[in-house]
Coordinates of C-alpha atoms in Angstrom, one line a residue:
X1 CA 87.2 127.3 61.2
X2 CA 87.2 126.9 57.4
X3 CA 86.1 123.7 55.6
X4 CA 89.7 122.4 55.1
X5 CA 90.6 122.9 58.8
X6 CA 87.4 121.1 59.9
X7 CA 88.1 118.1 57.5
X8 CA 91.8 118.0 58.5
X9 CA 90.9 117.9 62.2
X10 CA 88.4 115.0 61.6
X11 CA 90.9 113.1 59.4
X12 CA 93.5 113.5 62.1
X13 CA 91.1 112.1 64.7
X14 CA 90.4 109.1 62.5
X15 CA 94.2 108.4 62.2
X16 CA 94.7 108.8 65.9
X17 CA 91.8 106.5 66.7
X18 CA 93.4 103.9 64.4
X19 CA 96.8 104.4 66.0
X20 CA 95.3 103.7 69.4
X21 CA 93.1 100.9 68.2
X22 CA 89.8 102.6 69.0
X23 CA 86.7 100.8 67.8
X24 CA 87.1 100.2 64.1
X25 CA 83.4 100.8 63.3
X26 CA 83.6 104.2 65.0
X27 CA 86.7 105.1 63.1
X28 CA 85.2 104.1 59.7
X29 CA 82.1 106.1 60.3
X30 CA 84.1 109.2 61.0
X31 CA 86.2 108.7 57.9
X32 CA 83.1 108.4 55.8
X33 CA 81.7 111.5 57.3
X34 CA 85.0 113.4 56.7
X35 CA 84.8 112.4 53.0
X36 CA 81.2 113.8 52.8
X37 CA 82.2 117.0 54.4
X38 CA 85.2 117.3 52.2
X39 CA 83.0 117.3 49.1
X40 CA 80.5 119.8 50.6
X41 CA 80.6 122.9 48.4
X42 CA 79.3 125.4 50.9
X43 CA 80.6 126.8 54.2
X44 CA 80.4 124.0 56.8
X45 CA 80.5 126.5 59.7
X46 CA 77.3 128.1 58.6
X47 CA 75.3 124.8 58.8
X48 CA 72.8 124.0 61.6
X49 CA 72.8 120.7 63.4
X50 CA 69.8 119.6 61.2
X51 CA 71.7 120.5 58.0
X52 CA 74.8 118.7 59.2
X53 CA 72.9 115.5 59.7
X54 CA 71.8 115.6 56.1
X55 CA 75.4 115.2 54.9
X56 CA 76.3 111.5 54.2
X57 CA 77.9 109.7 57.1
X58 CA 77.3 112.5 59.7
X59 CA 75.5 111.2 62.8
X60 CA 74.7 112.8 66.1
X61 CA 78.0 112.0 67.8
X62 CA 79.9 113.3 64.8
X63 CA 77.8 116.5 64.7
X64 CA 78.9 117.2 68.3
X65 CA 82.6 117.0 67.2
X66 CA 82.0 119.3 64.2
X67 CA 80.0 121.9 66.3
X68 CA 82.8 121.9 68.9
X69 CA 85.4 122.6 66.1
X70 CA 83.2 125.3 64.6
X71 CA 82.3 127.0 67.9
X72 CA 85.5 126.7 70.0
X73 CA 88.2 125.7 67.5
X74 CA 88.8 122.3 69.1
X75 CA 87.2 119.1 70.1
X76 CA 87.3 117.2 73.4
X77 CA 87.7 114.0 71.4
X78 CA 90.6 115.3 69.5
X79 CA 92.2 117.1 72.4
X80 CA 91.9 114.0 74.6
X81 CA 93.5 111.6 72.2
X82 CA 96.3 114.1 71.4
X83 CA 97.2 114.2 75.1
X84 CA 97.6 110.4 75.0
X85 CA 99.8 110.5 71.9
X86 CA 103.5 111.3 71.9
X87 CA 104.0 114.4 69.6
X88 CA 106.4 112.5 67.3
X89 CA 103.7 110.1 66.2
X90 CA 102.2 112.9 64.1
X91 CA 105.4 112.9 62.1
X92 CA 105.3 109.2 61.7
X93 CA 101.8 109.5 60.2
X94 CA 103.3 111.6 57.4
X95 CA 105.3 108.7 56.0
X96 CA 104.0 107.3 52.8
X97 CA 103.3 103.6 53.0
X98 CA 102.7 103.6 56.8
X99 CA 99.1 103.7 57.6
X100 CA 97.9 104.6 61.2
X101 CA 97.6 100.9 62.2
X102 CA 101.2 100.3 61.2
X103 CA 102.3 103.4 63.1
X104 CA 100.4 102.1 66.2
X105 CA 102.3 98.8 65.9
X106 CA 105.6 100.5 65.6
X107 CA 104.9 102.5 68.7
X108 CA 103.5 99.6 70.8
X109 CA 106.0 96.9 69.7
X110 CA 109.2 98.9 69.3
X111 CA 108.5 101.9 71.5
X112 CA 109.3 104.2 68.6
X113 CA 107.7 107.7 68.6
X114 CA 110.0 109.8 66.4
X115 CA 111.6 109.8 63.0
X116 CA 115.2 109.5 64.2
X117 CA 114.5 106.4 66.2
X118 CA 112.5 104.9 63.3
X119 CA 115.4 105.5 60.9
X120 CA 117.7 103.8 63.3
X121 CA 115.3 100.8 63.5
X122 CA 115.4 100.6 59.8
X123 CA 119.2 100.7 59.7
X124 CA 119.3 97.9 62.3
X125 CA 116.7 95.8 60.4
X126 CA 114.3 95.8 63.3
X127 CA 111.3 97.2 61.4
X128 CA 111.2 94.3 58.8
X129 CA 110.7 91.9 61.7
X130 CA 107.3 93.3 62.7
X131 CA 104.3 91.4 61.4
X132 CA 103.0 92.8 58.1
X133 CA 106.1 94.8 57.3
X134 CA 109.0 93.0 55.6
X135 CA 112.2 94.1 53.9
X136 CA 110.5 96.2 51.1
X137 CA 108.4 98.2 53.5
X138 CA 111.4 98.8 55.7
X139 CA 113.5 100.1 52.7
X140 CA 110.7 102.4 51.5
X141 CA 110.3 103.8 55.0
X142 CA 114.0 104.4 55.3
X143 CA 114.2 106.2 52.0
X144 CA 111.1 108.3 52.8
X145 CA 112.5 109.4 56.2
X146 CA 115.8 110.4 54.5
X147 CA 113.8 112.3 51.9
X148 CA 111.8 114.2 54.5
X149 CA 114.9 115.1 56.6
X150 CA 116.6 116.4 53.5
X151 CA 113.7 118.7 52.7
X152 CA 112.5 119.7 56.2
X153 CA 113.9 123.3 55.8
X154 CA 112.5 124.0 52.4
X155 CA 109.2 125.2 51.1
X156 CA 107.2 124.8 47.9
X157 CA 106.9 127.8 45.7
X158 CA 103.4 128.7 46.8
X159 CA 104.1 128.6 50.5
X160 CA 107.4 130.5 50.1
X161 CA 105.6 133.1 48.1
X162 CA 103.1 133.6 50.9
X163 CA 105.8 133.9 53.6
X164 CA 107.8 136.2 51.4
X165 CA 104.8 138.6 51.0
X166 CA 104.4 138.8 54.8
X167 CA 108.1 139.7 55.2
X168 CA 108.2 142.1 52.3
X169 CA 105.3 144.1 53.6
X170 CA 107.1 144.5 57.0
X171 CA 110.4 145.4 55.3
X172 CA 108.7 148.0 53.1
X173 CA 107.4 149.7 56.3
X174 CA 111.0 150.2 57.4
X175 CA 113.0 150.8 54.3
X176 CA 112.4 153.0 51.2
X177 CA 113.5 150.4 48.7
X178 CA 113.1 146.6 49.1
X179 CA 113.4 143.8 46.6
X180 CA 113.0 140.0 46.6
X181 CA 116.0 138.0 45.2
X182 CA 117.4 134.5 45.2
X183 CA 115.4 131.4 44.2
X184 CA 112.0 132.9 44.7
X185 CA 112.8 135.8 42.3
X186 CA 113.6 133.0 39.7
X187 CA 110.4 131.1 40.4
X188 CA 112.1 127.9 41.5
X189 CA 109.7 125.2 42.3
X190 CA 111.3 124.5 45.8
X191 CA 112.8 127.3 47.9
X192 CA 115.6 126.6 50.3
X193 CA 116.2 130.2 51.3
X194 CA 114.4 133.5 51.1
X195 CA 116.7 136.4 50.0
X196 CA 115.8 140.1 50.2
X197 CA 117.6 143.4 49.6
X198 CA 117.0 146.6 51.5
X199 CA 118.5 149.9 50.6
X200 CA 120.1 151.9 53.4
X201 CA 123.1 154.1 54.1
X202 CA 122.9 153.3 57.8
X203 CA 124.5 149.9 57.7
X204 CA 124.6 149.4 61.5
X205 CA 121.2 150.8 62.3
X206 CA 119.5 148.6 59.6
X207 CA 120.0 145.4 61.6
X208 CA 118.1 146.9 64.6
X209 CA 115.3 148.0 62.3
X210 CA 115.0 144.4 60.9
X211 CA 115.0 143.0 64.4
X212 CA 112.2 145.3 65.4
X213 CA 109.9 143.5 63.0
X214 CA 107.6 141.1 64.9
X215 CA 108.5 137.4 64.1
X216 CA 112.1 138.1 62.8
X217 CA 114.6 135.9 64.8
X218 CA 118.2 136.8 64.0
X219 CA 121.0 134.2 64.0
X220 CA 123.7 136.5 65.5
X221 CA 126.5 134.1 64.8
X222 CA 125.7 133.9 61.1
X223 CA 124.8 137.5 60.6
X224 CA 127.3 140.3 59.6
X225 CA 127.0 144.1 59.5
X226 CA 126.0 143.9 55.8
X227 CA 123.8 140.7 55.9
X228 CA 121.1 139.8 58.4
X229 CA 120.5 136.1 58.7
X230 CA 117.9 134.2 60.6
X231 CA 114.4 132.8 60.6
X232 CA 110.8 134.0 60.7
X233 CA 108.9 132.7 63.7
X234 CA 107.3 129.3 63.1
X235 CA 109.3 128.6 60.0
X236 CA 112.5 126.7 59.4
X237 CA 113.3 128.3 56.0
X238 CA 116.5 130.4 56.2
X239 CA 116.3 134.1 55.5
X240 CA 119.0 136.4 54.2
X241 CA 118.5 140.2 54.1
X242 CA 121.3 142.1 52.4
X243 CA 121.7 145.8 53.4
X244 CA 122.8 147.7 50.3
X245 CA 124.0 151.3 49.9
X246 CA 122.1 153.3 47.2
X247 CA 125.1 153.5 44.8
X248 CA 125.4 149.7 44.7
X249 CA 121.7 148.8 44.5
X250 CA 121.6 147.9 40.8
X251 CA 124.7 145.8 40.9
X252 CA 123.7 143.9 44.1
X253 CA 120.2 143.3 42.8
X254 CA 121.4 141.6 39.6
X255 CA 124.0 139.6 41.5
X256 CA 121.5 138.4 44.1
X257 CA 118.7 137.5 41.6
X258 CA 120.9 135.5 39.2
X259 CA 122.2 132.0 40.0
X260 CA 126.0 131.9 40.4
X261 CA 126.2 129.8 37.2
X262 CA 124.6 132.5 35.2
X263 CA 126.9 135.1 36.7
X264 CA 129.9 132.9 35.7
X265 CA 128.6 132.5 32.2
X266 CA 128.4 136.2 31.5
X267 CA 131.7 136.9 33.5
X268 CA 129.7 139.3 35.7
X269 CA 132.4 139.9 38.3
X270 CA 135.0 140.6 35.6
X271 CA 132.9 143.3 34.0
X272 CA 130.8 144.7 36.7
X273 CA 132.4 144.1 40.1
X274 CA 131.7 147.3 42.2
X275 CA 130.3 149.2 39.2
X276 CA 127.0 151.0 39.4
X277 CA 124.3 149.4 37.2
X278 CA 121.2 151.3 36.2
X279 CA 119.1 148.3 35.2
X280 CA 119.5 144.6 34.4
X281 CA 119.0 145.4 30.7
X282 CA 122.2 147.4 30.8
X283 CA 124.2 144.3 31.8
X284 CA 123.2 142.4 28.7
X285 CA 123.5 145.4 26.4
X286 CA 127.0 146.1 27.6
X287 CA 128.0 142.5 26.9
X288 CA 126.2 142.4 23.6
X289 CA 124.1 139.5 24.8
X290 CA 120.3 138.8 24.5
X291 CA 118.2 139.9 27.4
X292 CA 117.4 137.0 29.8
X293 CA 114.4 137.3 32.0
X294 CA 115.1 136.9 35.8
X295 CA 113.4 133.5 36.1
X296 CA 115.6 132.0 33.4
X297 CA 118.9 133.2 34.9
X298 CA 120.0 129.7 36.1
X299 CA 123.2 129.1 34.0
X300 CA 121.4 126.1 32.5
X301 CA 120.2 126.4 28.9
X302 CA 119.0 130.0 28.7
X303 CA 121.6 131.2 26.2
X304 CA 121.1 128.2 23.9
X305 CA 117.4 129.0 24.0
X306 CA 118.0 132.7 23.3
X307 CA 119.8 131.9 20.0
X308 CA 116.5 130.7 18.6
X309 CA 113.9 132.7 20.5
X310 CA 113.0 136.1 22.1
X311 CA 111.7 136.8 25.5
X312 CA 108.5 138.1 24.1
X313 CA 107.7 134.7 22.7
X314 CA 107.4 133.2 26.3
X315 CA 103.9 132.3 27.4
X316 CA 102.0 134.6 29.8
X317 CA 99.0 133.9 31.9
X318 CA 96.9 136.2 29.6
X319 CA 97.7 133.8 26.7
X320 CA 95.8 130.9 28.2
X321 CA 92.5 130.4 26.5
X322 CA 91.3 127.3 28.5
X323 CA 91.9 124.9 31.3
X324 CA 92.1 121.2 30.6
X325 CA 92.8 119.0 33.6
X326 CA 90.1 119.5 36.2
X327 CA 87.9 117.4 38.5
X328 CA 84.3 117.8 39.7
X329 CA 81.9 116.2 42.2
X330 CA 81.5 113.4 39.6
X331 CA 84.8 112.1 41.0
X332 CA 86.8 113.6 43.9
X333 CA 86.3 117.3 43.2
X334 CA 84.6 119.8 45.6
X335 CA 82.6 121.7 43.0
X336 CA 80.0 120.6 40.4
X337 CA 80.8 120.5 36.7
X338 CA 78.7 123.6 36.2
X339 CA 80.3 125.5 39.0
X340 CA 83.8 124.7 37.7
X341 CA 82.9 125.6 34.1
X342 CA 81.2 128.9 35.2
X343 CA 84.3 129.8 37.2
X344 CA 86.5 129.4 34.1
X345 CA 84.1 131.4 32.0
X346 CA 84.1 134.2 34.6
X347 CA 87.9 134.3 34.3
X348 CA 87.5 135.0 30.6
X349 CA 88.6 131.6 29.4
X350 CA 87.1 130.2 26.2
X351 CA 86.8 126.5 27.3
X352 CA 86.9 124.2 30.2
X353 CA 88.0 120.6 30.0
X354 CA 86.7 118.2 32.6
X355 CA 89.1 115.3 33.3
X356 CA 87.6 113.4 36.2
X357 CA 89.2 110.2 37.5
X358 CA 88.6 107.0 35.6
X359 CA 87.1 103.7 36.9
X360 CA 90.4 102.3 38.2
X361 CA 90.7 105.1 40.7
X362 CA 88.0 103.8 43.0
X363 CA 89.6 105.7 46.0
X364 CA 88.7 108.9 44.0
X365 CA 85.2 107.8 43.0
X366 CA 86.4 107.1 39.5
X367 CA 83.7 107.0 36.7
X368 CA 82.3 103.8 35.5
X369 CA 80.9 103.8 32.0
X370 CA 77.4 104.6 33.0
X371 CA 78.6 107.7 34.9
X372 CA 80.8 108.7 31.9
X373 CA 77.6 108.7 29.8
X374 CA 75.7 110.7 32.4
X375 CA 78.4 113.3 32.6
X376 CA 78.6 113.7 28.9
X377 CA 74.9 114.1 28.6
X378 CA 75.1 117.0 31.1
X379 CA 78.0 118.5 29.1
X380 CA 75.9 118.4 26.0
X381 CA 73.0 120.1 27.8
X382 CA 75.3 122.8 29.2
X383 CA 77.1 123.5 25.9
X384 CA 73.7 124.1 24.2
X385 CA 73.3 127.2 26.5
X386 CA 76.5 128.9 25.5
X387 CA 77.8 130.5 22.3
X388 CA 81.0 131.9 23.7
X389 CA 82.2 129.0 25.9
X390 CA 82.6 125.2 25.6
X391 CA 83.1 122.3 27.9
X392 CA 85.3 119.6 26.5
X393 CA 84.7 116.0 27.4
X394 CA 87.9 114.6 28.9
X395 CA 89.0 111.9 31.4
X396 CA 92.1 111.3 33.5
X397 CA 92.6 107.7 32.6
X398 CA 94.8 105.6 34.8
X399 CA 97.9 104.1 33.2
X400 CA 97.8 100.5 34.5
X401 CA 100.9 98.6 35.5
X402 CA 101.1 97.0 32.0
X403 CA 100.8 100.4 30.3
X404 CA 97.2 100.0 29.1
X405 CA 94.5 102.5 30.0
X406 CA 91.6 101.5 32.2
X407 CA 88.8 101.7 29.6
X408 CA 88.4 99.8 26.4
X409 CA 88.5 101.6 23.0
X410 CA 84.7 101.9 22.8
X411 CA 84.7 104.1 26.0
X412 CA 87.9 106.0 25.2
X413 CA 86.5 107.0 21.8
X414 CA 83.6 108.9 23.5
X415 CA 86.0 111.6 24.9
X416 CA 87.3 114.7 23.2
X417 CA 90.7 114.0 24.8
X418 CA 92.3 111.7 27.4
X419 CA 94.8 112.7 30.0
X420 CA 96.8 109.5 30.8
X421 CA 98.4 109.4 34.3
X422 CA 100.0 107.0 36.7
X423 CA 98.4 107.0 40.1
X424 CA 99.1 103.5 41.5
X425 CA 102.2 101.3 42.0
X426 CA 104.6 104.3 41.7
X427 CA 107.5 102.4 43.2
X428 CA 109.0 101.5 39.9
X429 CA 112.6 101.2 38.6
X430 CA 113.5 102.5 35.2
X431 CA 113.0 99.1 33.6
X432 CA 109.3 99.1 34.7
X433 CA 108.5 102.7 34.4
X434 CA 109.7 103.3 30.8
X435 CA 107.7 100.5 29.0
X436 CA 104.7 101.4 31.1
X437 CA 104.6 105.1 30.2
X438 CA 105.8 104.6 26.6
X439 CA 102.9 102.1 25.9
X440 CA 100.4 104.6 27.3
X441 CA 101.8 107.4 25.1
X442 CA 101.5 105.1 22.1
X443 CA 97.8 104.4 22.9
X444 CA 95.9 106.2 20.0
X445 CA 93.4 107.7 22.4
X446 CA 96.1 109.4 24.7
X447 CA 96.1 113.2 24.2
X448 CA 98.1 114.4 27.2
X449 CA 100.6 112.6 29.4
X450 CA 99.6 113.7 32.9
X451 CA 102.1 114.7 35.7
X452 CA 104.8 112.6 34.0
X453 CA 106.9 111.5 37.0
X454 CA 104.2 111.5 39.7
X455 CA 106.3 113.6 42.0
X456 CA 104.9 115.5 45.0
X457 CA 107.4 118.2 45.9
X458 CA 109.1 117.8 49.3
X459 CA 106.9 114.8 49.9
X460 CA 107.5 112.1 47.2
X461 CA 110.2 111.8 44.6
X462 CA 109.0 111.0 41.1
X463 CA 109.5 107.6 39.5
X464 CA 112.5 107.5 37.1
X465 CA 112.1 108.1 33.4
X466 CA 114.5 108.6 30.4
X467 CA 112.8 111.9 29.7
X468 CA 114.4 112.4 26.3
X469 CA 112.8 109.1 25.1
X470 CA 109.5 110.1 26.7
X471 CA 109.5 113.4 24.8
X472 CA 110.4 111.6 21.6
X473 CA 107.5 109.3 22.1
X474 CA 105.1 112.2 22.7
X475 CA 106.3 113.9 19.5
X476 CA 106.0 110.7 17.4
X477 CA 102.5 110.0 18.7
X478 CA 101.0 113.6 18.7
X479 CA 100.8 113.6 22.5
X480 CA 101.1 116.8 24.6
X481 CA 103.1 116.6 27.9
X482 CA 101.5 118.1 31.0
X483 CA 103.1 120.8 33.1
X484 CA 100.9 120.0 36.1
X485 CA 100.5 123.5 37.6
X486 CA 99.5 122.3 41.1
X487 CA 102.3 123.8 43.4
X488 CA 102.4 120.3 45.0
X489 CA 103.6 118.9 41.7
X490 CA 104.9 121.3 39.0
X491 CA 105.6 118.2 36.9
X492 CA 106.9 118.2 34.1
X493 CA 110.2 119.6 35.7
X494 CA 111.0 122.9 34.1
X495 CA 114.5 121.7 33.1
X496 CA 112.9 119.4 30.5
X497 CA 110.7 122.1 29.0
X498 CA 113.8 123.4 27.1
X499 CA 114.0 119.9 25.4
X500 CA 110.3 119.8 24.7
X501 CA 110.6 123.2 22.9
X502 CA 113.5 122.0 20.9
X503 CA 111.4 119.0 19.7
X504 CA 108.3 121.1 19.0
X505 CA 106.2 119.3 21.6
X506 CA 103.1 121.0 23.0
X507 CA 103.1 121.5 26.8
X508 CA 99.7 121.7 28.5
X509 CA 99.6 124.0 31.6
X510 CA 97.0 122.1 33.7
X511 CA 95.9 123.0 37.2
X512 CA 94.6 119.6 38.2
X513 CA 92.0 121.6 40.0
X514 CA 89.7 119.8 42.4
X515 CA 87.9 123.0 43.4
X516 CA 87.3 126.4 41.9
X517 CA 90.2 128.0 43.8
X518 CA 92.6 125.5 42.1
X519 CA 92.0 126.9 38.6
X520 CA 94.3 129.8 39.4
X521 CA 97.2 127.4 40.0
X522 CA 97.8 127.8 36.3
X523 CA 99.7 130.9 37.4
X524 CA 102.3 128.7 39.0
X525 CA 102.5 126.7 35.8
X526 CA 103.1 129.8 33.8
X527 CA 105.8 130.9 36.2
X528 CA 107.8 127.7 36.0
X529 CA 107.0 127.2 32.3
X530 CA 108.6 130.6 31.5
X531 CA 111.5 129.5 33.6
X532 CA 112.0 126.6 31.2
X533 CA 111.5 128.6 28.0
X534 CA 107.9 127.7 27.3
X535 CA 106.7 129.4 24.2
X536 CA 103.1 130.5 23.8
X537 CA 103.1 128.9 20.4
X538 CA 103.7 125.5 22.0
X539 CA 101.4 125.9 25.0
X540 CA 98.5 123.6 24.3
X541 CA 95.9 125.6 26.2
X542 CA 96.9 128.8 24.5
X543 CA 95.3 127.4 21.4
X544 CA 91.8 128.4 20.5
X545 CA 89.2 125.8 20.8
X546 CA 89.1 124.8 17.2
X547 CA 92.8 124.4 16.9
X548 CA 92.8 122.5 20.1
X549 CA 90.2 120.0 18.8
X550 CA 92.3 119.6 15.6
X551 CA 95.3 118.7 17.8
X552 CA 93.2 116.1 19.7
X553 CA 92.1 114.5 16.5
X554 CA 95.8 113.9 15.6
X555 CA 94.8 114.9 12.1

C-alpha cells in the first residue's frame, strides 16, 4: 500500500468510528496519527514498528492497524466496522457540511442510509427537525446531493486522461490508426464522455474487436454498426468509439474534435460534408480563416481572440520559469521547503515561490508571525547557496469574511508577494462575495487572487462573482489572477481567461502543490490556459525573476 492509501484507510476508520459512536478518545488519537502519517515524506510501508512509533500520535494499537494495512492490504478493525455499516453510509460521508457524527444521527434517528432517501427527507423537511441541523443545513445538504447526482457520471480532466490512456493503448493494439476526440481532445476541465476514432474498412468486424478488449462493456441498444457505445469496467463515464473508413478519416476527426458550435460557426457541413480532408489546417485555409488549435474549438470566443493574436503566442509549459503557489511542511505540505525548492530547480525552473497557509487556517497548521520569521530565515540561508535559482517569500493569506487579510500590515510587508484566497465561509451570495473579494484585491499587499471562486470540480460549486468586475479590480490594483492548476480546481474558469487577456491582466498558473508531485499539475493549468487564449506575455510565472519582482512591487 502507498502512503495515500494507508492514510485514506485510517481516515475512513476514524469517520466510521465517529458514525458508530466509538470511544471519542480512541477516534481522536487515530485522527492525530493519520495527520502525522500524512505529512511523513518517506515511504510508510518501509518503516519498522519502532520507526512507526516515532511518528507523532502513533501508538502500539495504531501500529498494529498500519502493519496490517501494509502486509495484507486490510485491517480487521476497518473490515469489521465496514461489515456493520450499510454501504450507502460511505456516500453520505462525502456530503460537505455533514460530519460523521451527523451522518450517524441521520442513520440512527431517521433510518436513512443512502443519498436518494436523504434527498427525500430534505424535500419533506424531516432533516431540519433533527437536533443540531436546522433549515440552512437541510438546504445545503439538498443542494449538495443534487450537485453530486448531476455529476456522478463525469470525471475531472486528470482522471479522464488516465482512463483514456488505458483505453487508447488497447485500441492501438487492435487498429492501425486511433485518435482521441471529444471533450478530452479539447482539454475540457470536466469530461462527460470519452470519444475515440478507429480506422477500419471492416465496419462489422470492428465491433467484435472492441468487445474483445478486457474491460469494455458494450451498450448494445445504444450502439450502431458505425459507433460502439458503452462503458469501461468500474467506471460510469460514457464511451463512444466511431469506426471510420480510411477515406473519411480526416473529415471525421475534425468533426469529432470540434464542439458543434465551432462547426456551425465555420459552416463545416456546408463546405466539407463527406469530402476528404488531409489535415485540420486545410479546413481553415480553405475558408480563409485563422488556424484555431484543437483545445480552443468551442464556438465561444476563439475567432474574436484570433483577430488580435496568433496561435504561437499561446503559453506552453516550456515557457514557465517558476512556480508560485506551493506549500511545505511549515503548514500542510508533505515535503520540506528545501525538498520542494530542489524539485523545482531539478525541473529547470528559475524560481520557487512558497505560499504556505496563514495563521487563520489553523486546520492547515497556518503560520503565526514567529513561524513566518523562521521560514524566511531559512529561505535567506538557502538563497545564499544558489546563484542560478531563487526562493521567493510568499504566503497564502486568508481573505476573512469582511475582506481583510489575516495579518496586519507589518507582517504582510515582510513577504515578496501575497496570494489572497477564500477558504472559510464559502456559502455566500453575490452581495456578500463581491465586497469581500474586491476589498481583498484592493489591499495594497495582495499580489495574486488565489482560486477566485473556491470551486472543487464535481464536488463543490464555486461562490458567485461578477467576474468582469473582479477582473477590472485586478487590473486597477496591479493584481494577478490565479489559474489554480490543481485538477481539483482549475479555477479561474478558462472562459474568463479571454476577458483577462482583453484587459491585459496577468494570469498566474499555480499548482497549489502540497507535495513534490503536485508541481507538475502546472501542465493542467497550461492546457486549460491555452484553451482560454492565455498568452505567454501575460502569464505571470513566464516572467523572469527580476520582472516578476518588479510586478510584485507594483512599481
